[in-house]
CSV table of N, CA, C and O in Angstrom, one decimal:
chain,number,residue,atom,x,y,z
A,1,MET,N,26.2,50.9,-3.5
A,1,MET,CA,27.2,50.1,-4.2
A,1,MET,C,26.7,49.5,-5.5
A,1,MET,O,27.4,49.4,-6.4
A,2,ALA,N,25.4,49.1,-5.5
A,2,ALA,CA,24.9,48.5,-6.7
A,2,ALA,C,24.2,49.7,-7.5
A,2,ALA,O,23.1,50.1,-7.2
A,3,GLU,N,24.9,50.2,-8.4
A,3,GLU,CA,24.4,51.3,-9.2
A,3,GLU,C,23.7,50.8,-10.4
A,3,GLU,O,24.0,49.7,-10.9
A,4,PRO,N,22.7,51.5,-11.0
A,4,PRO,CA,22.0,51.1,-12.2
A,4,PRO,C,22.9,50.8,-13.3
A,4,PRO,O,22.7,49.9,-14.1
A,5,GLU,N,24.0,51.5,-13.5
A,5,GLU,CA,24.9,51.3,-14.6
A,5,GLU,C,25.6,50.0,-14.5
A,5,GLU,O,26.1,49.5,-15.4
A,6,ARG,N,25.7,49.4,-13.3
A,6,ARG,CA,26.4,48.1,-13.1
A,6,ARG,C,25.7,47.1,-13.9
A,6,ARG,O,26.3,46.2,-14.4
A,7,SER,N,24.3,47.1,-13.9
A,7,SER,CA,23.6,46.0,-14.6
A,7,SER,C,23.9,46.2,-16.1
A,7,SER,O,23.9,45.2,-16.8
A,8,GLU,N,24.0,47.4,-16.6
A,8,GLU,CA,24.4,47.6,-18.0
A,8,GLU,C,25.8,47.1,-18.3
A,8,GLU,O,26.0,46.4,-19.3
A,9,GLN,N,26.7,47.4,-17.3
A,9,GLN,CA,28.1,46.9,-17.5
A,9,GLN,C,28.2,45.4,-17.5
A,9,GLN,O,28.9,44.8,-18.2
A,10,ARG,N,27.3,44.8,-16.7
A,10,ARG,CA,27.3,43.3,-16.6
A,10,ARG,C,27.0,42.6,-17.9
A,10,ARG,O,27.4,41.6,-18.2
A,11,ARG,N,26.1,43.3,-18.7
A,11,ARG,CA,25.7,42.7,-19.9
A,11,ARG,C,26.9,42.6,-20.9
A,11,ARG,O,26.9,41.8,-21.8
A,12,LEU,N,27.8,43.6,-20.8
A,12,LEU,CA,29.0,43.6,-21.7
A,12,LEU,C,29.9,42.4,-21.3
A,12,LEU,O,30.1,42.2,-20.2
A,13,ARG,N,30.4,41.8,-22.3
A,13,ARG,CA,31.3,40.6,-22.1
A,13,ARG,C,32.7,41.1,-22.5
A,13,ARG,O,33.0,41.0,-23.6
A,14,PRO,N,33.5,41.5,-21.5
A,14,PRO,CA,34.8,41.9,-21.8
A,14,PRO,C,35.7,40.7,-22.2
A,14,PRO,O,35.3,39.6,-21.9
A,15,ALA,N,36.8,41.0,-22.7
A,15,ALA,CA,37.7,39.9,-23.1
A,15,ALA,C,38.1,39.1,-21.9
A,15,ALA,O,38.3,39.7,-20.8
A,16,PRO,N,38.2,37.8,-22.0
A,16,PRO,CA,38.6,37.0,-20.8
A,16,PRO,C,40.0,37.3,-20.4
A,16,PRO,O,40.8,37.6,-21.3
A,17,LEU,N,40.3,37.2,-19.1
A,17,LEU,CA,41.6,37.4,-18.7
A,17,LEU,C,42.4,36.1,-19.0
A,17,LEU,O,41.9,35.0,-18.7
A,18,ILE,N,43.5,36.2,-19.6
A,18,ILE,CA,44.3,35.1,-20.0
A,18,ILE,C,45.5,35.0,-19.0
A,18,ILE,O,46.2,36.0,-18.8
A,19,PHE,N,45.7,33.9,-18.4
A,19,PHE,CA,46.7,33.8,-17.4
A,19,PHE,C,48.1,33.7,-18.1
A,19,PHE,O,48.2,33.0,-19.1
A,20,GLU,N,49.1,34.3,-17.5
A,20,GLU,CA,50.4,34.3,-18.1
A,20,GLU,C,51.2,33.2,-17.6
A,20,GLU,O,51.1,32.8,-16.5
A,21,PRO,N,52.1,32.7,-18.4
A,21,PRO,CA,53.1,31.7,-18.0
A,21,PRO,C,53.9,32.3,-16.8
A,21,PRO,O,54.1,33.5,-16.7
A,22,ALA,N,54.3,31.4,-15.9
A,22,ALA,CA,55.0,31.8,-14.7
A,22,ALA,C,56.3,32.7,-15.0
A,22,ALA,O,56.5,33.7,-14.4
A,23,GLU,N,57.0,32.3,-16.0
A,23,GLU,CA,58.3,33.0,-16.4
A,23,GLU,C,57.9,34.4,-16.9
A,23,GLU,O,58.7,35.3,-16.6
A,24,ALA,N,56.8,34.6,-17.6
A,24,ALA,CA,56.4,35.9,-18.1
A,24,ALA,C,56.0,36.8,-16.9
A,24,ALA,O,56.3,38.0,-16.9
A,25,ALA,N,55.2,36.2,-16.0
A,25,ALA,CA,54.7,36.9,-14.9
A,25,ALA,C,55.8,37.4,-14.0
A,25,ALA,O,55.7,38.4,-13.3
A,26,ALA,N,56.9,36.7,-13.9
A,26,ALA,CA,58.0,37.0,-13.1
A,26,ALA,C,58.8,38.2,-13.6
A,26,ALA,O,59.5,38.9,-12.9
A,27,ASP,N,58.6,38.5,-14.9
A,27,ASP,CA,59.3,39.7,-15.5
A,27,ASP,C,58.5,40.9,-15.3
A,27,ASP,O,57.4,41.0,-15.8
A,28,PRO,N,59.0,41.9,-14.5
A,28,PRO,CA,58.1,43.1,-14.2
A,28,PRO,C,57.8,43.9,-15.4
A,28,PRO,O,56.9,44.7,-15.3
A,29,GLU,N,58.5,43.8,-16.5
A,29,GLU,CA,58.3,44.6,-17.7
A,29,GLU,C,57.2,43.9,-18.5
A,29,GLU,O,56.7,44.5,-19.5
A,30,HIS,N,56.8,42.7,-18.2
A,30,HIS,CA,55.9,41.9,-19.0
A,30,HIS,C,54.5,42.0,-18.4
A,30,HIS,O,54.3,41.8,-17.2
A,31,PHE,N,53.5,42.4,-19.2
A,31,PHE,CA,52.1,42.5,-18.7
A,31,PHE,C,51.2,42.1,-19.9
A,31,PHE,O,50.9,42.8,-20.8
A,32,PHE,N,50.7,40.8,-19.8
A,32,PHE,CA,49.8,40.3,-20.8
A,32,PHE,C,50.2,40.5,-22.2
A,32,PHE,O,49.5,40.8,-23.1
A,33,ASP,N,51.5,40.5,-22.4
A,33,ASP,CA,52.2,40.7,-23.7
A,33,ASP,C,51.9,42.0,-24.4
A,33,ASP,O,52.1,42.2,-25.6
A,34,LEU,N,51.4,43.0,-23.6
A,34,LEU,CA,51.2,44.4,-24.1
A,34,LEU,C,52.5,45.0,-24.6
A,34,LEU,O,52.4,45.8,-25.6
A,35,GLU,N,53.6,44.7,-24.0
A,35,GLU,CA,54.8,45.4,-24.4
A,35,GLU,C,55.3,45.0,-25.8
A,35,GLU,O,56.1,45.7,-26.4
A,36,SER,N,54.8,43.9,-26.3
A,36,SER,CA,55.2,43.4,-27.6
A,36,SER,C,54.3,44.0,-28.7
A,36,SER,O,54.7,43.8,-29.9
A,37,ILE,N,53.3,44.7,-28.4
A,37,ILE,CA,52.4,45.2,-29.4
A,37,ILE,C,52.9,46.6,-29.9
A,37,ILE,O,53.1,47.5,-29.1
A,38,GLU,N,53.2,46.6,-31.1
A,38,GLU,CA,53.8,47.9,-31.7
A,38,GLU,C,52.8,48.8,-32.3
A,38,GLU,O,53.0,50.0,-32.2
A,39,ASP,N,51.7,48.3,-32.8
A,39,ASP,CA,50.7,49.2,-33.4
A,39,ASP,C,49.9,49.8,-32.3
A,39,ASP,O,49.2,49.2,-31.5
A,40,PRO,N,49.9,51.2,-32.2
A,40,PRO,CA,49.2,51.9,-31.1
A,40,PRO,C,47.7,51.6,-31.1
A,40,PRO,O,47.0,51.5,-30.1
A,41,ARG,N,47.1,51.4,-32.3
A,41,ARG,CA,45.6,51.1,-32.3
A,41,ARG,C,45.4,49.7,-31.7
A,41,ARG,O,44.4,49.6,-30.9
A,42,GLU,N,46.2,48.7,-32.0
A,42,GLU,CA,46.0,47.4,-31.5
A,42,GLU,C,46.3,47.4,-30.0
A,42,GLU,O,45.7,46.8,-29.2
A,43,LEU,N,47.4,48.2,-29.6
A,43,LEU,CA,47.7,48.3,-28.1
A,43,LEU,C,46.5,48.9,-27.4
A,43,LEU,O,46.2,48.4,-26.3
A,44,LEU,N,46.0,50.0,-27.9
A,44,LEU,CA,44.8,50.6,-27.2
A,44,LEU,C,43.7,49.7,-27.1
A,44,LEU,O,43.0,49.5,-26.0
A,45,ALA,N,43.4,48.9,-28.2
A,45,ALA,CA,42.3,48.0,-28.2
A,45,ALA,C,42.5,46.9,-27.1
A,45,ALA,O,41.6,46.6,-26.3
A,46,ARG,N,43.7,46.3,-27.1
A,46,ARG,CA,43.9,45.2,-26.2
A,46,ARG,C,44.0,45.7,-24.7
A,46,ARG,O,43.5,45.1,-23.8
A,47,ALA,N,44.6,46.9,-24.5
A,47,ALA,CA,44.7,47.4,-23.2
A,47,ALA,C,43.3,47.8,-22.7
A,47,ALA,O,43.0,47.6,-21.5
A,48,THR,N,42.4,48.3,-23.6
A,48,THR,CA,41.0,48.6,-23.2
A,48,THR,C,40.3,47.3,-22.8
A,48,THR,O,39.6,47.2,-21.8
A,49,GLU,N,40.5,46.2,-23.6
A,49,GLU,CA,39.9,44.9,-23.3
A,49,GLU,C,40.3,44.4,-21.9
A,49,GLU,O,39.4,44.0,-21.1
A,50,LEU,N,41.6,44.6,-21.6
A,50,LEU,CA,42.1,44.1,-20.3
A,50,LEU,C,41.5,45.0,-19.2
A,50,LEU,O,41.1,44.5,-18.1
A,51,THR,N,41.4,46.3,-19.4
A,51,THR,CA,40.8,47.2,-18.4
A,51,THR,C,39.4,46.8,-18.1
A,51,THR,O,39.0,46.7,-16.9
A,52,LEU,N,38.6,46.6,-19.1
A,52,LEU,CA,37.2,46.2,-18.9
A,52,LEU,C,37.1,44.8,-18.2
A,52,LEU,O,36.3,44.6,-17.4
A,53,ALA,N,38.0,43.9,-18.6
A,53,ALA,CA,38.0,42.6,-18.0
A,53,ALA,C,38.3,42.7,-16.5
A,53,ALA,O,37.7,42.0,-15.7
A,54,PHE,N,39.3,43.5,-16.2
A,54,PHE,CA,39.7,43.6,-14.8
A,54,PHE,C,38.6,44.3,-14.0
A,54,PHE,O,38.3,43.9,-12.8
A,55,ARG,N,37.9,45.3,-14.6
A,55,ARG,CA,36.8,45.9,-13.9
A,55,ARG,C,35.7,45.0,-13.6
A,55,ARG,O,35.1,44.9,-12.5
A,56,ALA,N,35.3,44.2,-14.6
A,56,ALA,CA,34.3,43.2,-14.5
A,56,ALA,C,34.7,42.2,-13.4
A,56,ALA,O,33.8,41.8,-12.6
A,57,ALA,N,35.9,41.7,-13.4
A,57,ALA,CA,36.4,40.7,-12.4
A,57,ALA,C,36.3,41.3,-11.0
A,57,ALA,O,35.9,40.7,-10.1
A,58,ALA,N,36.7,42.6,-10.9
A,58,ALA,CA,36.7,43.3,-9.6
A,58,ALA,C,35.3,43.4,-9.1
A,58,ALA,O,35.0,43.2,-7.9
A,59,ASP,N,34.3,43.8,-10.0
A,59,ASP,CA,32.9,43.9,-9.6
A,59,ASP,C,32.4,42.6,-9.1
A,59,ASP,O,31.7,42.5,-8.1
A,60,ARG,N,32.6,41.5,-9.8
A,60,ARG,CA,32.1,40.2,-9.4
A,60,ARG,C,32.7,39.8,-8.1
A,60,ARG,O,32.1,39.2,-7.2
A,61,ALA,N,34.0,40.0,-7.9
A,61,ALA,CA,34.7,39.6,-6.7
A,61,ALA,C,34.1,40.4,-5.5
A,61,ALA,O,33.9,39.8,-4.4
A,62,LEU,N,33.8,41.7,-5.7
A,62,LEU,CA,33.2,42.5,-4.7
A,62,LEU,C,31.9,41.9,-4.3
A,62,LEU,O,31.5,41.9,-3.1
A,63,GLU,N,31.1,41.5,-5.3
A,63,GLU,CA,29.8,40.9,-4.9
A,63,GLU,C,29.9,39.6,-4.1
A,63,GLU,O,29.2,39.4,-3.2
A,64,TYR,N,30.9,38.8,-4.5
A,64,TYR,CA,31.1,37.6,-3.8
A,64,TYR,C,31.6,37.9,-2.3
A,64,TYR,O,31.2,37.2,-1.4
A,65,GLN,N,32.4,39.0,-2.2
A,65,GLN,CA,32.8,39.4,-0.9
A,65,GLN,C,31.6,39.8,0.0
A,65,GLN,O,31.5,39.4,1.1
A,66,ALA,N,30.7,40.5,-0.6
A,66,ALA,CA,29.6,41.0,0.1
A,66,ALA,C,28.7,39.8,0.5
A,66,ALA,O,28.2,39.8,1.6
A,67,ILE,N,28.5,38.9,-0.4
A,67,ILE,CA,27.6,37.7,0.0
A,67,ILE,C,28.3,36.9,1.1
A,67,ILE,O,27.6,36.5,2.0
A,68,ALA,N,29.6,36.7,1.0
A,68,ALA,CA,30.3,36.0,2.1
A,68,ALA,C,30.2,36.7,3.4
A,68,ALA,O,30.0,36.1,4.4
A,69,ALA,N,30.4,38.0,3.4
A,69,ALA,CA,30.3,38.8,4.6
A,69,ALA,C,28.9,38.7,5.2
A,69,ALA,O,28.7,38.5,6.4
A,70,ALA,N,27.8,38.8,4.4
A,70,ALA,CA,26.5,38.6,4.9
A,70,ALA,C,26.2,37.3,5.4
A,70,ALA,O,25.6,37.1,6.5
A,71,GLN,N,26.8,36.2,4.8
A,71,GLN,CA,26.6,34.9,5.3
A,71,GLN,C,27.3,34.7,6.7
A,71,GLN,O,26.8,34.1,7.6
A,72,LEU,N,28.5,35.3,6.8
A,72,LEU,CA,29.3,35.2,8.0
A,72,LEU,C,28.6,36.0,9.1
A,72,LEU,O,28.8,35.6,10.3
A,73,ALA,N,27.9,37.0,8.8
A,73,ALA,CA,27.3,37.9,9.8
A,73,ALA,C,25.8,37.4,10.1
A,73,ALA,O,25.2,38.0,11.0
A,74,ASP,N,25.4,36.4,9.5
A,74,ASP,CA,24.0,35.9,9.7
A,74,ASP,C,23.8,35.5,11.1
A,74,ASP,O,24.5,34.6,11.7
A,75,PRO,N,22.8,36.1,11.8
A,75,PRO,CA,22.5,35.9,13.2
A,75,PRO,C,22.1,34.4,13.4
A,75,PRO,O,22.2,33.9,14.5
A,76,GLY,N,21.6,33.7,12.4
A,76,GLY,CA,21.2,32.3,12.5
A,76,GLY,C,22.4,31.3,12.6
A,76,GLY,O,22.2,30.2,12.9
A,77,ARG,N,23.6,31.8,12.4
A,77,ARG,CA,24.8,31.0,12.4
A,77,ARG,C,25.3,30.9,13.8
A,77,ARG,O,25.4,31.9,14.5
A,78,PHE,N,25.7,29.7,14.3
A,78,PHE,CA,26.2,29.5,15.6
A,78,PHE,C,27.6,30.1,15.7
A,78,PHE,O,28.0,30.5,16.8
A,79,ASP,N,28.3,30.2,14.5
A,79,ASP,CA,29.6,30.7,14.5
A,79,ASP,C,29.7,32.1,13.9
A,79,ASP,O,30.7,32.5,13.3
A,80,ARG,N,28.6,32.8,14.0
A,80,ARG,CA,28.4,34.2,13.4
A,80,ARG,C,29.6,35.1,13.8
A,80,ARG,O,30.1,35.0,14.9
A,81,LEU,N,30.1,35.9,12.8
A,81,LEU,CA,31.2,36.8,13.1
A,81,LEU,C,30.6,38.2,13.3
A,81,LEU,O,29.6,38.6,12.6
A,82,THR,N,31.3,39.0,14.1
A,82,THR,CA,30.9,40.4,14.2
A,82,THR,C,31.4,41.2,13.0
A,82,THR,O,32.3,40.7,12.3
A,83,ASP,N,30.9,42.4,12.8
A,83,ASP,CA,31.4,43.3,11.8
A,83,ASP,C,32.8,43.5,11.9
A,83,ASP,O,33.6,43.6,10.9
A,84,GLU,N,33.3,43.7,13.2
A,84,GLU,CA,34.7,43.9,13.4
A,84,GLU,C,35.6,42.7,13.0
A,84,GLU,O,36.6,42.9,12.4
A,85,ALA,N,35.1,41.5,13.3
A,85,ALA,CA,35.8,40.3,12.9
A,85,ALA,C,35.9,40.2,11.4
A,85,ALA,O,36.9,39.8,10.8
A,86,ILE,N,34.8,40.5,10.7
A,86,ILE,CA,34.7,40.4,9.3
A,86,ILE,C,35.7,41.4,8.7
A,86,ILE,O,36.5,41.2,7.8
A,87,ALA,N,35.7,42.6,9.3
A,87,ALA,CA,36.5,43.7,8.8
A,87,ALA,C,38.0,43.3,8.9
A,87,ALA,O,38.8,43.5,8.0
A,88,GLU,N,38.3,42.7,10.0
A,88,GLU,CA,39.7,42.3,10.3
A,88,GLU,C,40.1,41.2,9.2
A,88,GLU,O,41.2,41.3,8.6
A,89,ARG,N,39.3,40.2,9.0
A,89,ARG,CA,39.6,39.2,8.0
A,89,ARG,C,39.8,39.8,6.6
A,89,ARG,O,40.6,39.3,5.8
A,90,ALA,N,38.9,40.7,6.2
A,90,ALA,CA,38.9,41.3,4.8
A,90,ALA,C,39.8,42.5,4.7
A,90,ALA,O,39.9,43.1,3.6
A,91,GLU,N,40.4,42.9,5.8
A,91,GLU,CA,41.2,44.2,5.8
A,91,GLU,C,40.4,45.4,5.4
A,91,GLU,O,40.8,46.2,4.6
A,92,TRP,N,39.2,45.5,6.0
A,92,TRP,CA,38.3,46.6,5.9
A,92,TRP,C,38.2,47.3,7.2
A,92,TRP,O,38.6,46.9,8.2
A,93,THR,N,37.5,48.5,7.1
A,93,THR,CA,37.1,49.2,8.4
A,93,THR,C,35.8,48.5,8.8
A,93,THR,O,35.1,48.0,8.0
A,94,PRO,N,35.5,48.6,10.1
A,94,PRO,CA,34.2,48.0,10.6
A,94,PRO,C,33.0,48.7,9.9
A,94,PRO,O,32.0,48.0,9.6
A,95,ASP,N,33.1,50.0,9.6
A,95,ASP,CA,32.0,50.6,8.9
A,95,ASP,C,31.8,50.1,7.5
A,95,ASP,O,30.7,49.8,7.1
A,96,TYR,N,32.9,49.9,6.8
A,96,TYR,CA,32.8,49.3,5.5
A,96,TYR,C,32.3,47.9,5.5
A,96,TYR,O,31.5,47.4,4.7
A,97,ALA,N,32.7,47.1,6.6
A,97,ALA,CA,32.2,45.7,6.7
A,97,ALA,C,30.7,45.8,6.9
A,97,ALA,O,30.0,44.9,6.3
A,98,ARG,N,30.2,46.7,7.7
A,98,ARG,CA,28.7,46.8,7.9
A,98,ARG,C,28.0,47.1,6.6
A,98,ARG,O,27.0,46.5,6.2
A,99,LYS,N,28.6,48.0,5.8
A,99,LYS,CA,28.0,48.3,4.5
A,99,LYS,C,28.0,47.1,3.5
A,99,LYS,O,27.1,46.8,2.8
A,100,MET,N,29.1,46.3,3.6
A,100,MET,CA,29.3,45.1,2.7
A,100,MET,C,28.3,44.1,3.2
A,100,MET,O,27.7,43.4,2.3
A,101,VAL,N,28.1,43.9,4.5
A,101,VAL,CA,27.1,42.9,5.0
A,101,VAL,C,25.7,43.3,4.5
A,101,VAL,O,25.0,42.4,4.0
A,102,GLU,N,25.4,44.6,4.5
A,102,GLU,CA,24.0,45.0,4.0
A,102,GLU,C,23.9,44.8,2.5
A,102,GLU,O,22.9,44.3,2.0
A,103,PHE,N,25.0,45.1,1.8
A,103,PHE,CA,25.0,44.9,0.3
A,103,PHE,C,24.8,43.4,0.0
A,103,PHE,O,24.0,43.0,-0.8
A,104,GLY,N,25.5,42.6,0.8
A,104,GLY,CA,25.4,41.1,0.6
A,104,GLY,C,24.0,40.6,0.9
A,104,GLY,O,23.5,39.8,0.2
A,105,ARG,N,23.4,41.2,1.9
A,105,ARG,CA,22.0,40.8,2.3
A,105,ARG,C,21.1,41.2,1.2
A,105,ARG,O,20.2,40.4,0.8
A,106,ASP,N,21.3,42.4,0.6
A,106,ASP,CA,20.5,42.8,-0.5
A,106,ASP,C,20.6,41.9,-1.7
A,106,ASP,O,19.6,41.5,-2.4
A,107,LEU,N,21.9,41.5,-2.0
A,107,LEU,CA,22.1,40.6,-3.1
A,107,LEU,C,21.4,39.2,-2.9
A,107,LEU,O,20.8,38.7,-3.8
A,108,ILE,N,21.6,38.7,-1.7
A,108,ILE,CA,20.9,37.4,-1.4
A,108,ILE,C,19.4,37.5,-1.4
A,108,ILE,O,18.8,36.7,-2.0
A,109,ARG,N,18.9,38.6,-0.9
A,109,ARG,CA,17.4,38.8,-0.8
A,109,ARG,C,16.8,38.9,-2.2
A,109,ARG,O,15.8,38.4,-2.5
A,110,THR,N,17.5,39.6,-3.1
A,110,THR,CA,17.0,39.8,-4.5
A,110,THR,C,17.4,38.7,-5.4
A,110,THR,O,17.0,38.8,-6.6
A,111,GLY,N,18.2,37.8,-4.9
A,111,GLY,CA,18.6,36.7,-5.9
A,111,GLY,C,19.7,37.2,-6.8
A,111,GLY,O,19.9,36.6,-7.9
A,112,GLY,N,20.3,38.3,-6.5
A,112,GLY,CA,21.3,38.9,-7.4
A,112,GLY,C,22.7,38.3,-7.2
A,112,GLY,O,23.7,39.0,-7.0
A,113,ARG,N,22.7,37.0,-7.3
A,113,ARG,CA,24.0,36.3,-7.1
A,113,ARG,C,24.9,36.7,-8.3
A,113,ARG,O,24.4,36.7,-9.4
A,114,PRO,N,26.2,36.8,-8.0
A,114,PRO,CA,27.1,37.2,-9.1
A,114,PRO,C,27.2,36.2,-10.3
A,114,PRO,O,27.5,36.6,-11.4
A,115,ASP,N,27.0,35.0,-10.0
A,115,ASP,CA,27.1,34.0,-11.1
A,115,ASP,C,25.9,33.9,-12.0
A,115,ASP,O,25.8,33.2,-12.9
A,116,GLU,N,24.9,34.7,-11.7
A,116,GLU,CA,23.7,34.8,-12.5
A,116,GLU,C,23.7,36.0,-13.4
A,116,GLU,O,24.0,37.1,-12.9
A,117,GLU,N,23.5,35.9,-14.7
A,117,GLU,CA,23.5,37.0,-15.6
A,117,GLU,C,22.1,37.4,-15.9
A,117,GLU,O,21.2,36.7,-16.1
């Protein structure tokens, strides 16, 4: 899961995600104001920024999921969860939960917390 290219991607700072007003988000045709951009060069640039920002956000969220899964599966916890229970909570398969627990343990062991750059 942690590929060498991820560390290179992490160094790139994509455009921040800007939250949309509630009325704009309710309109299914509205997406981060992309529909109002008429210049294809500008549209491509902004859509690319958003794509990179969403990928970076998804990668960070995945790392946080893995760390949480590893913490919940920690044998030292009195309320430890099984891989199956973690899988059910996260809507994963038990096999994927086991892999995420291992990934989270690796992140914790190496100090690779998502909030550290």
